[in-house]
Amino acid sequence: MWTSLTRLREPMTLAGVFTLGAVSLGLRFLPPDVLPAAAAALAGYAAGFFLFALAPEPWHRPRLFALIAMAGLSLLLASLTPRLGTAQVLLVIWVACATNLLSPRWIIASALLLNVAFYFLMVHHGFGAPGTMTLINIGFQALAGLCVFYARRSEESRDALARVNADLLATRALLADSARDAERLRVARELHDVAGHKLTAMKINLRALASDPVLAGREEVRIAQQLSTELLDDIRSVVQAMRDSRGLDLQTAIRALAAPLPRPALDLRIAEGVQIADPAVAESLLRIVQECLTNAARHANADTLTVSLQKEDAGMHLHIEDDGRLKGRVREGNGLSGIRERVAALGGDLRLGSSATGGLRVDVRLPA
């Protein structure tokens, strides 16, 4: 519901609404015997327009039926109101809508067919210079179609750039975490190998001094022995703490991936006991979630994608589920095949299915 209201506020949709409102005002100039039929045809056209504009993009067939109905009703209005100019405006709206759904080849062929039909209707009603009027109509239709086409290209480029940027941010987050872990491990080795070695040598020398009868009773030697022992223990504790990595920050990377997408919303649940220290495993999990986000947005029209990562006795369990609706059974395309290849490379198991709402469910189990 909220998504439909958002589409209603889009500039192209608002322009169509205002244009239909202006066209409806012109109906008052029609004779009484034609007015009811023309009003009914315009109302049907408006209903088709709203269905087309507010229906989710995956609803390809209902939107196509709405487009066909709009084309027929615009020609009907051309026959009922040949001199009012209603049909010309509605055909411009039709081309703008068709640009959002059909390929350029189908748009050109359909628009030419509609304009030929419009031309013969004008000839039938004795309209003066029907060819000139039709050419003018084609010019306005081409302008509307090109405006919508380049607006969509601009939106697609913007969305693609946002996705690439999010991908880079997520990868950078993993790389930064990996670099920090590598640096922490290097410092831990240096402390263990250099400082630990020298402190051990110091302890041996202090022990030798303490065995000397002349120095054995000196308090300073005893304190130096005690401090060297405590310092060596402290360094060992620090080295152990530095080696105990908290794992890579997968949560931040996944949220960076989902940030530029208006939908679906991400419901991320990573259990506290889950730690991923291997960058290759973290990268694979990140790409699996990325593919599921893309599928949920493009194909399932989902509002929410739930991602949970939990620790199991045998390893890890990644569960991904969206609340959209898939058409038919789950078919493995390039994206899902890529997920299966990544899981196989990690020695894991992949299960695909449908969620309770009819969306996609992905279960990945990885060995410890």
Short mmCIF file of C-alpha atoms in Angstrom, two decimals, residues 90-344:
data_model
loop_
_atom_site.label_atom_id
_atom_site.label_comp_id
_atom_site.label_asym_id
_atom_site.label_seq_id
_atom_site.Cartn_x
_atom_site.Cartn_y
_atom_site.Cartn_z
CA LEU A 90 -4.83 10.39 -24.19
CA LEU A 91 -2.60 8.88 -26.88
CA VAL A 92 0.29 11.02 -25.62
CA ILE A 93 -0.30 9.64 -22.10
CA TRP A 94 -0.52 6.12 -23.57
CA VAL A 95 2.89 6.41 -25.25
CA ALA A 96 4.42 7.71 -22.01
CA CYS A 97 3.00 4.72 -20.13
CA ALA A 98 4.02 2.23 -22.84
CA THR A 99 7.62 3.44 -22.64
CA ASN A 100 7.73 2.13 -19.06
CA LEU A 101 6.70 -1.38 -20.10
CA LEU A 102 7.30 -2.20 -23.77
CA SER A 103 10.47 -2.43 -25.79
CA PRO A 104 11.16 0.41 -28.28
CA ARG A 105 10.23 -1.85 -31.21
CA TRP A 106 6.79 -2.63 -29.75
CA ILE A 107 6.21 1.00 -28.76
CA ILE A 108 6.89 2.27 -32.29
CA ALA A 109 4.77 -0.43 -33.93
CA SER A 110 1.85 0.05 -31.51
CA ALA A 111 1.97 3.85 -31.73
CA LEU A 112 1.98 3.74 -35.54
CA LEU A 113 -0.99 1.36 -35.53
CA LEU A 114 -2.93 3.62 -33.15
CA ASN A 115 -2.16 6.70 -35.21
CA VAL A 116 -3.24 5.01 -38.44
CA ALA A 117 -6.53 4.08 -36.74
CA PHE A 118 -6.83 7.66 -35.48
CA TYR A 119 -6.22 9.00 -39.01
CA PHE A 120 -9.03 6.89 -40.49
CA LEU A 121 -11.38 7.92 -37.70
CA MET A 122 -10.67 11.56 -38.52
CA VAL A 123 -11.29 10.86 -42.21
CA HIS A 124 -14.54 9.08 -41.36
CA HIS A 125 -15.78 12.05 -39.34
CA GLY A 126 -14.80 14.52 -42.07
CA PHE A 127 -12.10 16.19 -40.03
CA GLY A 128 -10.09 18.73 -42.03
CA ALA A 129 -6.39 17.90 -42.69
CA PRO A 130 -6.35 14.57 -40.82
CA GLY A 131 -2.82 13.78 -42.02
CA THR A 132 -1.42 17.01 -40.56
CA MET A 133 -3.24 16.44 -37.27
CA THR A 134 -1.91 12.88 -37.09
CA LEU A 135 1.67 14.03 -37.72
CA ILE A 136 1.34 16.65 -35.00
CA ASN A 137 0.07 13.97 -32.65
CA ILE A 138 3.02 11.72 -33.50
CA GLY A 139 5.39 14.58 -32.70
CA PHE A 140 3.91 15.09 -29.23
CA GLN A 141 3.86 11.35 -28.63
CA ALA A 142 7.53 11.04 -29.61
CA LEU A 143 8.42 13.89 -27.26
CA ALA A 144 6.57 12.24 -24.35
CA GLY A 145 8.11 8.83 -25.10
CA LEU A 146 11.65 10.22 -25.31
CA CYS A 147 11.25 12.18 -22.07
CA VAL A 148 10.08 9.08 -20.20
CA PHE A 149 12.75 6.90 -21.85
CA TYR A 150 15.64 9.14 -20.83
CA ALA A 151 14.15 9.72 -17.39
CA ARG A 152 14.10 5.96 -16.84
CA ARG A 153 17.63 5.62 -18.18
CA SER A 154 18.74 8.28 -15.74
CA GLU A 155 17.02 6.52 -12.83
CA GLU A 156 18.52 3.17 -13.80
CA SER A 157 22.00 4.71 -14.05
CA ARG A 158 21.54 6.37 -10.67
CA ASP A 159 20.36 3.12 -9.08
CA ALA A 160 23.21 1.16 -10.67
CA LEU A 161 25.72 3.71 -9.39
CA ALA A 162 24.21 3.52 -5.90
CA ARG A 163 24.45 -0.28 -5.94
CA VAL A 164 28.07 -0.18 -7.11
CA ASN A 165 28.89 2.37 -4.42
CA ALA A 166 27.20 0.22 -1.77
CA ASP A 167 29.11 -2.80 -3.04
CA LEU A 168 32.38 -0.89 -2.74
CA LEU A 169 31.51 0.31 0.77
CA ALA A 170 30.64 -3.21 1.89
CA THR A 171 33.83 -4.65 0.38
CA ARG A 172 35.88 -1.85 1.93
CA ALA A 173 34.37 -2.61 5.34
CA LEU A 174 35.41 -6.26 5.04
CA LEU A 175 38.88 -5.33 3.77
CA ALA A 176 39.37 -2.84 6.60
CA ASP A 177 38.37 -5.47 9.14
CA SER A 178 40.66 -8.01 7.50
CA ALA A 179 43.54 -5.52 7.47
CA ARG A 180 42.98 -4.74 11.16
CA ASP A 181 43.02 -8.43 12.01
CA ALA A 182 46.22 -8.94 10.03
CA GLU A 183 47.87 -5.96 11.74
CA ARG A 184 46.75 -7.17 15.16
CA LEU A 185 48.20 -10.60 14.44
CA ARG A 186 51.49 -9.05 13.26
CA VAL A 187 51.82 -6.95 16.44
CA ALA A 188 50.99 -10.01 18.57
CA ARG A 189 53.78 -11.97 16.86
CA GLU A 190 56.25 -9.12 17.33
CA LEU A 191 55.42 -8.87 21.02
CA HIS A 192 55.73 -12.61 21.47
CA ASP A 193 58.91 -13.05 19.45
CA VAL A 194 60.84 -9.89 20.40
CA ALA A 195 59.66 -8.58 23.76
CA GLY A 196 58.88 -12.05 25.10
CA HIS A 197 62.30 -13.36 24.09
CA LYS A 198 64.17 -10.49 25.71
CA LEU A 199 62.13 -10.65 28.92
CA THR A 200 62.84 -14.36 29.17
CA ALA A 201 66.57 -13.65 28.79
CA MET A 202 66.26 -10.95 31.49
CA LYS A 203 64.58 -13.43 33.84
CA ILE A 204 67.39 -15.95 33.30
CA ASN A 205 70.03 -13.31 34.05
CA LEU A 206 68.20 -12.12 37.16
CA ARG A 207 67.97 -15.69 38.35
CA ALA A 208 71.71 -16.02 37.88
CA LEU A 209 72.27 -12.84 39.89
CA ALA A 210 69.98 -14.07 42.64
CA SER A 211 72.03 -17.25 42.96
CA ASP A 212 75.17 -15.19 43.71
CA PRO A 213 75.76 -15.22 47.49
CA VAL A 214 76.76 -11.56 47.42
CA LEU A 215 73.47 -10.46 45.74
CA ALA A 216 71.10 -13.11 46.98
CA GLY A 217 69.90 -11.05 49.90
CA ARG A 218 69.40 -7.83 47.96
CA GLU A 219 65.75 -6.66 47.86
CA GLU A 220 66.29 -4.95 44.50
CA VAL A 221 67.15 -8.24 42.80
CA ARG A 222 64.03 -9.92 44.19
CA ILE A 223 61.80 -7.02 43.07
CA ALA A 224 63.39 -7.06 39.59
CA GLN A 225 62.68 -10.81 39.32
CA GLN A 226 59.09 -10.31 40.37
CA LEU A 227 58.51 -7.42 37.94
CA SER A 228 60.04 -9.32 35.02
CA THR A 229 57.81 -12.31 35.73
CA GLU A 230 54.69 -10.13 35.94
CA LEU A 231 55.63 -8.22 32.78
CA LEU A 232 56.16 -11.45 30.85
CA ASP A 233 52.78 -12.73 32.02
CA ASP A 234 51.13 -9.43 31.01
CA ILE A 235 52.65 -9.58 27.51
CA ARG A 236 51.48 -13.15 27.11
CA SER A 237 47.93 -12.08 28.10
CA VAL A 238 48.00 -9.19 25.63
CA VAL A 239 49.26 -11.45 22.84
CA GLN A 240 46.54 -13.99 23.58
CA ALA A 241 43.86 -11.26 23.60
CA MET A 242 45.12 -9.89 20.27
CA ARG A 243 45.05 -13.36 18.74
CA ASP A 244 41.46 -13.90 19.92
CA SER A 245 39.84 -12.06 17.01
CA ARG A 246 36.24 -10.90 17.27
CA GLY A 247 35.80 -11.82 13.62
CA LEU A 248 34.94 -9.66 10.64
CA ASP A 249 32.16 -7.08 10.95
CA LEU A 250 29.75 -8.73 8.50
CA GLN A 251 26.76 -6.82 9.89
CA THR A 252 28.12 -3.42 8.83
CA ALA A 253 28.98 -4.72 5.35
CA ILE A 254 25.50 -6.21 4.79
CA ARG A 255 23.76 -3.03 5.96
CA ALA A 256 25.93 -1.02 3.55
CA LEU A 257 24.71 -3.24 0.71
CA ALA A 258 21.04 -2.72 1.57
CA ALA A 259 21.29 1.02 2.27
CA PRO A 260 20.68 2.35 -1.30
CA LEU A 261 17.69 0.09 -2.00
CA PRO A 262 14.30 1.72 -1.31
CA ARG A 263 12.93 -1.77 -0.82
CA PRO A 264 13.00 -4.36 0.49
CA ALA A 265 13.75 -3.26 4.03
CA LEU A 266 16.46 -5.37 5.66
CA ASP A 267 15.73 -7.28 8.86
CA LEU A 268 19.21 -8.48 9.88
CA ARG A 269 19.73 -10.86 12.80
CA ILE A 270 23.26 -12.08 13.52
CA ALA A 271 23.60 -14.15 16.68
CA GLU A 272 26.17 -13.05 19.27
CA GLY A 273 28.17 -16.24 19.10
CA VAL A 274 28.84 -16.00 15.36
CA GLN A 275 32.43 -15.12 14.44
CA ILE A 276 33.80 -15.13 10.91
CA ALA A 277 37.55 -14.70 10.70
CA ASP A 278 38.06 -15.97 7.14
CA PRO A 279 37.66 -13.11 4.60
CA ALA A 280 36.69 -15.61 1.87
CA VAL A 281 33.76 -16.93 3.92
CA ALA A 282 32.64 -13.39 4.80
CA GLU A 283 32.84 -12.35 1.14
CA SER A 284 30.74 -15.34 0.04
CA LEU A 285 28.07 -14.67 2.67
CA LEU A 286 28.00 -11.03 1.63
CA ARG A 287 27.46 -11.91 -2.06
CA ILE A 288 24.72 -14.41 -1.18
CA VAL A 289 22.81 -11.74 0.74
CA GLN A 290 23.41 -9.27 -2.11
CA GLU A 291 21.89 -11.63 -4.67
CA CYS A 292 18.86 -12.27 -2.44
CA LEU A 293 18.35 -8.52 -2.02
CA THR A 294 18.40 -8.08 -5.80
CA ASN A 295 15.96 -10.96 -6.37
CA ALA A 296 13.57 -9.67 -3.71
CA ALA A 297 13.54 -6.19 -5.26
CA ARG A 298 13.30 -7.17 -8.93
CA HIS A 299 11.28 -10.35 -9.06
CA ALA A 300 9.33 -10.86 -5.82
CA ASN A 301 8.17 -7.27 -5.15
CA ALA A 302 9.07 -7.87 -1.49
CA ASP A 303 8.78 -5.24 1.23
CA THR A 304 11.04 -6.97 3.77
CA LEU A 305 14.01 -9.33 3.51
CA THR A 306 14.85 -11.25 6.68
CA VAL A 307 18.46 -12.38 7.06
CA SER A 308 19.53 -14.45 10.07
CA LEU A 309 22.95 -15.97 10.75
CA GLN A 310 23.26 -18.42 13.62
CA LYS A 311 25.86 -20.76 15.01
CA GLU A 312 25.11 -24.49 15.00
CA ASP A 313 26.97 -27.51 16.31
CA ALA A 314 28.08 -28.44 12.81
CA GLY A 315 28.89 -24.88 11.69
CA MET A 316 26.79 -21.89 10.65
CA HIS A 317 23.25 -21.51 9.32
CA LEU A 318 22.33 -18.59 7.07
CA HIS A 319 18.57 -18.20 6.58
CA ILE A 320 17.20 -15.64 4.10
CA GLU A 321 13.51 -15.11 3.41
CA ASP A 322 11.44 -12.38 1.76
CA ASP A 323 7.74 -11.56 2.02
CA GLY A 324 7.15 -11.17 -1.72
CA ARG A 325 5.44 -13.49 -4.17
CA LEU A 326 7.24 -15.50 -6.80
CA LYS A 327 5.57 -16.59 -10.02
CA GLY A 328 5.50 -20.38 -10.06
CA ARG A 329 8.16 -22.58 -8.53
CA VAL A 330 11.71 -21.46 -7.81
CA ARG A 331 13.85 -21.57 -10.93
CA GLU A 332 17.61 -21.26 -10.72
CA GLY A 333 18.91 -18.48 -12.93
CA ASN A 334 22.41 -17.07 -13.02
CA GLY A 335 22.05 -15.47 -9.60
CA LEU A 336 20.87 -18.57 -7.73
CA SER A 337 23.37 -20.72 -9.62
CA GLY A 338 26.09 -18.34 -8.43
CA ILE A 339 24.90 -18.79 -4.84
CA ARG A 340 25.03 -22.59 -5.24
CA GLU A 341 28.58 -22.37 -6.61
CA ARG A 342 29.74 -20.20 -3.72
CA VAL A 343 28.19 -22.53 -1.14
CA ALA A 344 29.74 -25.59 -2.84
#
